Coordinates of C-alpha atoms in Angstrom, one line a residue:
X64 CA 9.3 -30.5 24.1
X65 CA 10.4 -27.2 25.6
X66 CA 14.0 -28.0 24.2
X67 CA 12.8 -28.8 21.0
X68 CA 10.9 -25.2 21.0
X69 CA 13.7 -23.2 21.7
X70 CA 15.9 -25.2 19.0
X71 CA 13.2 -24.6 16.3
X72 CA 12.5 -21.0 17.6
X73 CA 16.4 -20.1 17.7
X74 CA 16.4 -21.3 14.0
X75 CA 13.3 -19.7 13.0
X76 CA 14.6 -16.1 14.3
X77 CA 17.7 -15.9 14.0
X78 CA 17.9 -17.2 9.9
X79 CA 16.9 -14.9 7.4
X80 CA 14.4 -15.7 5.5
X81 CA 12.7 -17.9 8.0
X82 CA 10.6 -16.3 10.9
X83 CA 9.0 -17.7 14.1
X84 CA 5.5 -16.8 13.2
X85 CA 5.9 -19.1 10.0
X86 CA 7.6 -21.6 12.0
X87 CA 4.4 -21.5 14.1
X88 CA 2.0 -21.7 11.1
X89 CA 3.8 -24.5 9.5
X90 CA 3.7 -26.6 12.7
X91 CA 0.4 -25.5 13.5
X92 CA -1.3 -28.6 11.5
X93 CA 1.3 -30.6 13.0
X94 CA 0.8 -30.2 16.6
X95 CA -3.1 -31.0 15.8
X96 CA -2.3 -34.6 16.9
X97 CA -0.7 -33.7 19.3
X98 CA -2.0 -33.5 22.7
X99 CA -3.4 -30.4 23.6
X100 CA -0.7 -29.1 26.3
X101 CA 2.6 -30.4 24.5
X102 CA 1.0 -28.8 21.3
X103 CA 0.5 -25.5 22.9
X104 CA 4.1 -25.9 25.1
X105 CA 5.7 -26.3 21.4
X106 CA 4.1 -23.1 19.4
X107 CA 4.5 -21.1 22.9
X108 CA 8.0 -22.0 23.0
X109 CA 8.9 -21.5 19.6
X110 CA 7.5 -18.1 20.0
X111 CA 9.7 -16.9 22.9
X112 CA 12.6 -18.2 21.3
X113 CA 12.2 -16.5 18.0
X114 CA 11.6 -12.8 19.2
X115 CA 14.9 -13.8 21.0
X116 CA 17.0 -15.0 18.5
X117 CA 16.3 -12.2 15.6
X118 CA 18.9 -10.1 17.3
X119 CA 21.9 -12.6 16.3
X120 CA 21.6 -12.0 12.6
X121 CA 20.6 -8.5 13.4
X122 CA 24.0 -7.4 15.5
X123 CA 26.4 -10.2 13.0
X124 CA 25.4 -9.2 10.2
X125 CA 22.9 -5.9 9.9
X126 CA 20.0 -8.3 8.6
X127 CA 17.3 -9.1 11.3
X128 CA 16.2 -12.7 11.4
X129 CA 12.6 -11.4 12.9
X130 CA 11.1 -8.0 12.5
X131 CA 11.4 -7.5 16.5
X132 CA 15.2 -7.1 15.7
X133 CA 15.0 -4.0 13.5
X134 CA 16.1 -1.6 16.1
X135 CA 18.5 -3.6 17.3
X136 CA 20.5 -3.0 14.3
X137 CA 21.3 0.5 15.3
X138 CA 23.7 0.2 18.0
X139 CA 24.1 -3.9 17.7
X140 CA 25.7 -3.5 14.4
X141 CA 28.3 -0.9 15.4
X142 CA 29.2 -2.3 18.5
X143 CA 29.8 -5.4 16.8
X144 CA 31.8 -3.6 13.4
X145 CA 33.9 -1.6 16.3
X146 CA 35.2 -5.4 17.7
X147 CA 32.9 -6.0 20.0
X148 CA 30.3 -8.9 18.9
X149 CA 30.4 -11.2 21.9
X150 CA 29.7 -8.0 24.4
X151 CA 26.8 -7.0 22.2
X152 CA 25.3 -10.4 21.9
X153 CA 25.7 -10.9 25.7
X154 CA 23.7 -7.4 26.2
X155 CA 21.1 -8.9 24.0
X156 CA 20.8 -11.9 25.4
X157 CA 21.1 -11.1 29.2
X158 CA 18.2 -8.2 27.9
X159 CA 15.8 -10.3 26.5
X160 CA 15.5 -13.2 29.1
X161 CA 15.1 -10.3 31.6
X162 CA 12.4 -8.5 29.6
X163 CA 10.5 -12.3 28.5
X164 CA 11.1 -12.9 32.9
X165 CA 9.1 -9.3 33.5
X166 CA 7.1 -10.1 30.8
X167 CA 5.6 -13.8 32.4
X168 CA 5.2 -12.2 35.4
X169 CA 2.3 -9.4 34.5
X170 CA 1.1 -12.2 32.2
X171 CA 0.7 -14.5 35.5
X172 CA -1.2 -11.5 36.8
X173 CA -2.6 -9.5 34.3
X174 CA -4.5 -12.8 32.7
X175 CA -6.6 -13.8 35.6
X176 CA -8.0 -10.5 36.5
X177 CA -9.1 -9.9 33.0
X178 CA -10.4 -12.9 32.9
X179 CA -12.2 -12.6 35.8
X180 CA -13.8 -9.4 34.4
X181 CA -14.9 -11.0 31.1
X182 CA -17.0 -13.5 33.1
X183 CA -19.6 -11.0 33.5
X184 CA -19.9 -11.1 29.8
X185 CA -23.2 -12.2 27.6
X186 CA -23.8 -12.7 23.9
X187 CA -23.8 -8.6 23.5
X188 CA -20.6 -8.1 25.4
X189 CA -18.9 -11.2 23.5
X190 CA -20.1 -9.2 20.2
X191 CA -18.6 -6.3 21.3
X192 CA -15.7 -7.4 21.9
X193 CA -15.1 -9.4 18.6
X194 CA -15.8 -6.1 17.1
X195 CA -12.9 -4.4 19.8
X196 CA -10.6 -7.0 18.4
X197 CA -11.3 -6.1 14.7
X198 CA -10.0 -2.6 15.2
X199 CA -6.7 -3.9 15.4
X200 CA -6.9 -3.7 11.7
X201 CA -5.8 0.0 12.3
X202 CA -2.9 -1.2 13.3
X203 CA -2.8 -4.0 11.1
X204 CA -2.9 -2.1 8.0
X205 CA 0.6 -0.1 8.2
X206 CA -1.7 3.3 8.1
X207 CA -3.6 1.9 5.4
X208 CA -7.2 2.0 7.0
X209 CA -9.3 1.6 4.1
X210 CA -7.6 -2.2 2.8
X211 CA -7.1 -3.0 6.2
X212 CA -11.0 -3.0 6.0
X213 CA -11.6 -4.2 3.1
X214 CA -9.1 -7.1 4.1
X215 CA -11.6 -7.6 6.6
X216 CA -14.5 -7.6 4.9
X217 CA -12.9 -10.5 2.8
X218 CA -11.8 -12.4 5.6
X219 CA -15.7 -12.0 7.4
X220 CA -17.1 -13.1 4.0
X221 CA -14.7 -16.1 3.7
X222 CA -15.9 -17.3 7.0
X223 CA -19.4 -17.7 6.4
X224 CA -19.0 -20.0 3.5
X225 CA -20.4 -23.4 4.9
X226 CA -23.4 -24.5 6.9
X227 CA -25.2 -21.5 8.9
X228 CA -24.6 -23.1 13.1
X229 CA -27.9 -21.4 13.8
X230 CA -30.2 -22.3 11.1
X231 CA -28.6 -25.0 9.2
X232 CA -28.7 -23.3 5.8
X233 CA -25.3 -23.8 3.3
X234 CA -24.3 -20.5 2.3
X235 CA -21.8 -19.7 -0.8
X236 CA -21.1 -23.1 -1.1
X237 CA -22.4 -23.9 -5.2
X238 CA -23.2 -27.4 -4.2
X239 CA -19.7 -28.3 -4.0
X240 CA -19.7 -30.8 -1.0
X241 CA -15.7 -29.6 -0.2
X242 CA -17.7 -26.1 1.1
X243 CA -20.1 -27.2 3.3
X244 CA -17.7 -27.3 6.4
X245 CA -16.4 -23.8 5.4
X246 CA -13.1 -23.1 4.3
X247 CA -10.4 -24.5 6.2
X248 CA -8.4 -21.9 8.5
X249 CA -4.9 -23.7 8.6
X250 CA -5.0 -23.9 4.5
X251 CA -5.3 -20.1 4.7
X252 CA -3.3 -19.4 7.1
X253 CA -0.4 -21.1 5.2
X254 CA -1.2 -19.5 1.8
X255 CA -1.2 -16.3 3.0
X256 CA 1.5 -16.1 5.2
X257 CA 4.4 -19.3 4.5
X258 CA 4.2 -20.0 1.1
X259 CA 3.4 -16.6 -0.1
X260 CA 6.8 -15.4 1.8
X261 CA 8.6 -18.0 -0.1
X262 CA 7.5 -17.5 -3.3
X263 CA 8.7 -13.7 -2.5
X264 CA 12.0 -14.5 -1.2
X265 CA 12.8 -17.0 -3.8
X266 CA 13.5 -13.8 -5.7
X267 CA 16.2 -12.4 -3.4
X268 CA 19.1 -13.8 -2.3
X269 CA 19.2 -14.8 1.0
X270 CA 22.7 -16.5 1.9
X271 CA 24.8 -14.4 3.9
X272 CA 27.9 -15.4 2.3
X273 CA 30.1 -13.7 5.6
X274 CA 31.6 -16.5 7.5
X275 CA 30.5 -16.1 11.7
X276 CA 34.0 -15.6 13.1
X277 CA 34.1 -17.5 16.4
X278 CA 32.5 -15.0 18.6
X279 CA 33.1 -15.4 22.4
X280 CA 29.7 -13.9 24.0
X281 CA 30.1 -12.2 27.3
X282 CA 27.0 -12.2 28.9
X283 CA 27.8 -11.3 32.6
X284 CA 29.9 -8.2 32.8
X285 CA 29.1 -6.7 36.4
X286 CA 29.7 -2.9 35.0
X287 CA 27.6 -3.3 32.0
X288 CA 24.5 -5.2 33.2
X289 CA 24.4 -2.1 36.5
X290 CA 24.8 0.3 33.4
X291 CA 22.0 -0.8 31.6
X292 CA 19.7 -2.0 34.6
X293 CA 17.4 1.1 34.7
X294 CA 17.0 0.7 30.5
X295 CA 15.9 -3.2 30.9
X296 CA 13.6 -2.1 33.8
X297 CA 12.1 0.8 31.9
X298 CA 12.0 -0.9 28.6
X299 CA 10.5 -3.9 29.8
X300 CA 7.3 -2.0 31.5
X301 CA 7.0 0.1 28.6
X302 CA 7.5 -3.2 26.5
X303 CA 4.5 -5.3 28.5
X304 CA 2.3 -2.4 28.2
X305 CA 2.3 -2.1 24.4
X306 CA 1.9 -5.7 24.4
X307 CA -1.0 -6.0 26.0
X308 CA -2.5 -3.2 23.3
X309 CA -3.6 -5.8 20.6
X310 CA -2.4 -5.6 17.6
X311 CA 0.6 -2.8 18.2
X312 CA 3.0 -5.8 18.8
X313 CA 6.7 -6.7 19.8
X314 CA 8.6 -4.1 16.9
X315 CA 6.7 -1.1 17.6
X316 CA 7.2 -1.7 21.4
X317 CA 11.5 -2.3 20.4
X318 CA 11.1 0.7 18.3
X319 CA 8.9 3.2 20.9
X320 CA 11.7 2.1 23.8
X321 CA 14.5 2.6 21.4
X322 CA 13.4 6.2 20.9
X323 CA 12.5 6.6 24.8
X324 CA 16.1 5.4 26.3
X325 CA 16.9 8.6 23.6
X326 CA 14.9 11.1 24.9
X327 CA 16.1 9.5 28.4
X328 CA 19.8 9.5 28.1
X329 CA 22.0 12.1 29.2
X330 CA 24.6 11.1 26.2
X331 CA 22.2 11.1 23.4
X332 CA 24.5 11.8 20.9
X333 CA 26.2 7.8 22.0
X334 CA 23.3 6.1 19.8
X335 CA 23.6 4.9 17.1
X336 CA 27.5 4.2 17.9
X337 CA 27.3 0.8 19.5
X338 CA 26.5 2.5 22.8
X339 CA 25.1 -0.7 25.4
X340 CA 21.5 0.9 25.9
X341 CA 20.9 1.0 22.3
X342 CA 21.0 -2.3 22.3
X343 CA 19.1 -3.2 26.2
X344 CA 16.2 -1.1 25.5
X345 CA 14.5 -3.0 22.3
X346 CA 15.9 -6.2 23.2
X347 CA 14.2 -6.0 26.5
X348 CA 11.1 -4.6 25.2
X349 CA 10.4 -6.7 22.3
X350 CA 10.7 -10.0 24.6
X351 CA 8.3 -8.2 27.1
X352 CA 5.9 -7.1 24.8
X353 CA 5.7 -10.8 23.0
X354 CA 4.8 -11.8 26.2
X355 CA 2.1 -8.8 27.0
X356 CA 0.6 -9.9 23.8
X357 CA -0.3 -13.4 25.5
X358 CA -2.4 -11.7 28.1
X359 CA -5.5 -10.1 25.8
X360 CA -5.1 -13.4 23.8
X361 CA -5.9 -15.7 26.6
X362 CA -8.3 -13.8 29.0
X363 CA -10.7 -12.1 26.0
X364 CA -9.5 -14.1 23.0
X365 CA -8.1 -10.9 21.3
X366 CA -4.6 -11.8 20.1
X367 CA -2.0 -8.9 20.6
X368 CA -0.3 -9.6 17.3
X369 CA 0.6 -11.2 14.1
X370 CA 2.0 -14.6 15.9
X371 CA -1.1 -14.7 18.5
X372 CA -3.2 -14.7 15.9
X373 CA -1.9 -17.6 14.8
X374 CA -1.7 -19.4 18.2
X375 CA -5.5 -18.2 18.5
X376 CA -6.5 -20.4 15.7
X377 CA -4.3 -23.3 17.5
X378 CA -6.8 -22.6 20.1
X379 CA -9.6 -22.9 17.5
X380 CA -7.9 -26.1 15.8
X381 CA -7.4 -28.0 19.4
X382 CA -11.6 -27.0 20.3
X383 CA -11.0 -24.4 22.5
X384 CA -12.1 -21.1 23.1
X385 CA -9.8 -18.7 24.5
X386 CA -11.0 -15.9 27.2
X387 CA -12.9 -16.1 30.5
X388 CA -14.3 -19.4 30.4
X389 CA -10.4 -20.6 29.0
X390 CA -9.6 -20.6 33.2
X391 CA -12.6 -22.1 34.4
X392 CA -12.5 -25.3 31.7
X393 CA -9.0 -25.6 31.1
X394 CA -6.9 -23.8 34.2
X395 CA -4.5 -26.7 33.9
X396 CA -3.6 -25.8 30.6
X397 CA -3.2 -22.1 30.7
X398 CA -0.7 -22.6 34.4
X399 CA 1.0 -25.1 32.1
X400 CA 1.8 -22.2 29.2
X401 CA 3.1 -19.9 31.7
X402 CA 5.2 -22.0 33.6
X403 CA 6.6 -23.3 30.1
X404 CA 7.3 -19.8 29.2
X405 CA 9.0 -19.2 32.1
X406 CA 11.1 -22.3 31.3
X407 CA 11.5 -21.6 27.9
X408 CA 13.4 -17.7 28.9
X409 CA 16.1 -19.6 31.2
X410 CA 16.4 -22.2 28.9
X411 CA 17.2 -19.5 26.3
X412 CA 19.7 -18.2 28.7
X413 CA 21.2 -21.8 28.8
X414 CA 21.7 -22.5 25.4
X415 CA 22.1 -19.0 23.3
X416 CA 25.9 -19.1 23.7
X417 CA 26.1 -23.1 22.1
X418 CA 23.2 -21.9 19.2
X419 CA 25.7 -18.7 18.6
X420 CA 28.6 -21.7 17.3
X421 CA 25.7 -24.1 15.6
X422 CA 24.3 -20.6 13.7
X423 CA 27.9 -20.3 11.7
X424 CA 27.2 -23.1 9.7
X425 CA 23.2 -23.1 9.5
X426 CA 23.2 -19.7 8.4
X427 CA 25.5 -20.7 5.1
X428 CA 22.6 -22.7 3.7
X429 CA 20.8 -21.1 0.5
X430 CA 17.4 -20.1 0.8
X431 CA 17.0 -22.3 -2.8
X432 CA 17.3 -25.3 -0.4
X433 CA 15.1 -23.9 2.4
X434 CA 12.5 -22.4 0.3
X435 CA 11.5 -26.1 -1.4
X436 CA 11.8 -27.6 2.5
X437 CA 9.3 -24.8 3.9
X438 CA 7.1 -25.1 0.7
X439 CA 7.0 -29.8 1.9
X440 CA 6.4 -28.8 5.3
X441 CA 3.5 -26.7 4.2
X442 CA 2.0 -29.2 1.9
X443 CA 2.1 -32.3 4.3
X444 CA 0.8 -30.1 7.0
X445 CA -2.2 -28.8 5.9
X446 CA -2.9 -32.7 4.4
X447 CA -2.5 -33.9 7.8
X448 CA -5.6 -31.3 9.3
X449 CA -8.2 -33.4 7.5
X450 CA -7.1 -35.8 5.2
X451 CA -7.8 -33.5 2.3
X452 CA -6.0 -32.6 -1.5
X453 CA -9.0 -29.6 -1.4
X454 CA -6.9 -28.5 1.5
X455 CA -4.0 -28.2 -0.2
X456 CA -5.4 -26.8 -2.8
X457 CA -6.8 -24.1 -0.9
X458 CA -3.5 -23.0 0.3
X459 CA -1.7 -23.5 -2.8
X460 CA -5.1 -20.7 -4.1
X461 CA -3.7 -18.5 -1.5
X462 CA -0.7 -18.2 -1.6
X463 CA -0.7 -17.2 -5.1
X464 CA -3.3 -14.4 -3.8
X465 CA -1.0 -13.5 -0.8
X466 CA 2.0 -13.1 -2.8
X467 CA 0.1 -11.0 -5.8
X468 CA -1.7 -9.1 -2.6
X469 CA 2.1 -8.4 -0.7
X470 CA 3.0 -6.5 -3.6
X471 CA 0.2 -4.2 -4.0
X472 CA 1.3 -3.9 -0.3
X473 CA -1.7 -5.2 0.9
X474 CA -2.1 -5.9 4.6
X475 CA -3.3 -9.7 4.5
X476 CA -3.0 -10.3 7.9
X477 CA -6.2 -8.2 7.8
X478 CA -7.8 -11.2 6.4
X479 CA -6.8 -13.6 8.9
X480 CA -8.5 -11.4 11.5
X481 CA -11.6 -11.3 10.0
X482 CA -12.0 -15.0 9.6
X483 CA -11.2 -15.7 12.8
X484 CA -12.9 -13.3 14.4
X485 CA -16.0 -13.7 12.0
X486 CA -18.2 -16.4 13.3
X487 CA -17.8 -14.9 16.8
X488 CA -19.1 -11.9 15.7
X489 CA -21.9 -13.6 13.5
X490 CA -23.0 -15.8 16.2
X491 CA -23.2 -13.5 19.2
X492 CA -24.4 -10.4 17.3
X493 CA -27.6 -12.8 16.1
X494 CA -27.7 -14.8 19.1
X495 CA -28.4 -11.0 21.0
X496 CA -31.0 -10.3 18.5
X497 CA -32.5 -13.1 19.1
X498 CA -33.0 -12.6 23.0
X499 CA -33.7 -9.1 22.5
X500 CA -36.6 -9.5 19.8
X501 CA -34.8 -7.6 17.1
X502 CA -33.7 -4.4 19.7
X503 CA -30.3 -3.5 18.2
X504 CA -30.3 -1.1 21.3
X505 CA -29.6 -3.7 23.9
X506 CA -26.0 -3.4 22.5
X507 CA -26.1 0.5 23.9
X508 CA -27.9 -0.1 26.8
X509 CA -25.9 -2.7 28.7
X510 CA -22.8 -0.5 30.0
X511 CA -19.8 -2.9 29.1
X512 CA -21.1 -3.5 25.7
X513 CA -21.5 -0.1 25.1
X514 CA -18.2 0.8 26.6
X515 CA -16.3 -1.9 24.5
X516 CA -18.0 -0.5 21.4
X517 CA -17.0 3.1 21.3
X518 CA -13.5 2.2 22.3
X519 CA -14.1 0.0 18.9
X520 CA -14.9 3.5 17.4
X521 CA -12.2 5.6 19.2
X522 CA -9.7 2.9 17.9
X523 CA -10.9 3.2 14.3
X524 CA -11.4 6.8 14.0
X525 CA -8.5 8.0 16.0
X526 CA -5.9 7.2 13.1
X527 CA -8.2 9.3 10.7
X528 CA -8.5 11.9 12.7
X529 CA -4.4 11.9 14.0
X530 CA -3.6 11.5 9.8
X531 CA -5.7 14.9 9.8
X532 CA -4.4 17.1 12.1
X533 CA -0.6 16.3 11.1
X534 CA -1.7 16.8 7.6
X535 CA -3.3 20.3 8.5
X536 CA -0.5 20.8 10.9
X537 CA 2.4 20.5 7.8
X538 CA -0.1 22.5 5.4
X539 CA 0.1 25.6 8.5
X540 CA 4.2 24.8 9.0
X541 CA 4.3 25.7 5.1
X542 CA 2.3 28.3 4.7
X543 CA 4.4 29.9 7.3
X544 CA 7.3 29.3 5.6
X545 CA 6.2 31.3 2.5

């Protein structure tokens, strides 16, 4: 199964057009029959493997398969243009199993003490930290804050269509039996994100119509790796601790070590040439922080990014709850993820020279034959969750909304965190009232509640207020200059 994930993952990052988190999203109503730990061995896997693999598109042929990849394009490229593809794919590769090795490591860790923290937690702290996980949206949004909220708004509203858990009352549903379980999250999750992605790429062209000369990657070059082991170690800290912020995810970690191995270097002036760190430093940081973003995911059921959030409703899908009580009912499980994901990095070692060969002739296939394949896939999944053409339906709705709501460059994954974060916060934040007799202070009173809540506020109102004094900043920088 492991195999199979790194196959699917390779493909998945390393073809344009095609990314890992809508690999995991079209699979995601597959692995439902699945049982429980080869499900979650699968979208885990494909995960790793995808981060990995963006960089072979992105050093071949300046177009990253995965956003994770973007920097790697500034010294990949060139080092590959100046003759030199198989030492910068070796970098890469050699880079990223050793920032995805780091990475495991403080998840193995990092997990279990936060876990062991959250068990202290009650309905108010719970509510809390639903509403800690929701100001992700301000990094969600792209700077956006105001339709990052009112994404969601729409995605809280969307989740309490259905039958109220508490009092048994059908809300939004018009009497249409289809609505009394709620809106499916797998049929939205697919709109949003797969098919609304290939309804916009049908419109470009996405073959790369370059040939892949045979490339012979070099992977273990003694003076290069002792060159660039100070930028993997570096990268890869400064990689796992962005990953464990939720939301900031795996290309603003590659991108914030890409600038700090500039500001490092004593050759500055060597970026952006092909120079070897340029290409260690996001490599190794965008493997580490996918696997930072694991930890908040399964010790407080916060995902880190885009992708966890989708591996969060596999979670959801499969009857589990991620956070504390995650290691106390299902310990097997989560030991089973991180020794897979350990697996999965050497395995990605193993086999990223024989992919390399297999990528020249997947990558010449036109996206006019993928798009229709991905657009099955979706259709057949989302079938399979519960039987149901509403389903389908559903999905085919959103889609059409995602892809109208992508070009008014509207951040939907906003949506997705308010329905899955939605009936957590419903439930808990009425469950508290109901304890307390209607005291909305109790949510002030108890110290981690109250602590989780203003860094809910900090984390919302610190973009404003940043957005303001760099705004009043240029307005005193002009004045000046007149």
């Amino acid at each position: 199964m492991l195999l199979l994930a790194v196959t699917i993952g390779f493909l998945g990052g390393a073809m344009p057009g095609i990314s890992g988190a809508m690999l995991v999203i079209i699979l995601l109503p597959i692995t439902y029959g699945m049982e429980t730990t080869t499900a979650f061995l699968l979208l885990t896997g494909i995960y790793a493997a995808a981060v990995f693999s963006g960089m072979i598109s992105a050093i071949l042929f300046r177009t990253p398969g995965s956003p994770e990849a973007i920097a790697t394009i500034f010294d990949g490229y060139p080092m590959s243009k100046n003759g030199e593809p198989g030492r910068a794919l070796g970098i890469a590769i050699f880079s990223s199993v050793a920032g995805g090795l780091i990475g495991v490591i403080f998840l193995i860790f990092l997990t279990p003490l936060l876990a062991d923290f959250a068990l202290k937690f009650s309905s108010p702290e719970y509510f809390a930290l639903a509403v800690l996980g929701l100001t992700v949206v301000a990094s969600l949004s792209g700077g956006d804050l105001l339709r990052g909220l009112i994404g969601v708004l729409i995605g809280l509203f969307i989740a309490t269509i259905g039958i109220d858990v508490l009092s048994g009352n059908t809300r939004f549903t018009f009497d249409y039996p289809n609505l009394m379980s709620g809106v499916g999250f797998v049929p939205i999750l697919i709109g949003l994100f797969a098919i609304s992605e290939v309804l916009r790429r049908t419109r470009e062209d996405h073959r790369i119509k370059n040939n892949v000369q045979k490339v012979k990657t070099k992977i273990f070059e003694a003076f290069i790796l002792k060159k660039i082991a100070g930028t993997i170690a570096r990268s890869s800290l400064l990689g796992v601790f962005v990953g464990v912020l939720p939301g900031v995810g795996a290309t603003t970690a590659a991108l914030l070590s890409y600038s700090e191995s500039v500001r490092w270097s004593k050759t500055p002036e060597k970026f952006g040439t092909g120079h070897p760190h340029g290409i260690a430093a996001p490599e190794s940081a965008n493997n580490a922080a996918a696997m930072g973003a694991m930890v908040p995911l399964l010790s407080l059921g916060i995902p880190g990014s885009a992708t966890t959030a989708v591996i969060l409703g596999a979670f959801i899908l499969h009857g589990l709850q991620p956070g504390p009580m995650l290691f106390t009912n299902e310990i097997n499980l989560v030991y089973t993820i991180f020794a897979g994901l350990i697996i999965v990095n050497i395995l990605i070692l193993v086999f990223a020279k024989p992919f390399i060969t297999m990528f020249s002739y997947t990558v010449k296939i036109s996206y006019t034959i993928l798009g229709p394949i991905i657009i099955i896939l979706c259709i057949i999944g989302t079938f399979a969750v519960r039987n149901s053409m509403f389903d389908v339906g559903i999905m085919l709705l959103f889609g059409i909304v995602g892809y109208y709501l992508e070009k008014l460059k509207f951040p939907i994954a906003t949506i997705i965190l308010g329905v899955v974060l939605g009936p957590m916060i419903e439930e808990e934040f009425r469950r508290t009232l109901q304890i307390s007799g209607g005291d909305f202070t109790v949510f002030f009173t108890r110290p981690i509640s109250a602590t989780l809540l203003s860094l809910a506020f900090v984390a919302l109102v610190f973009p404003t207020i940043k957005k303001w004094f760099i705004s009043n900043k240029n307005k005193n920088k002009s004045n000046i200059n007149f």
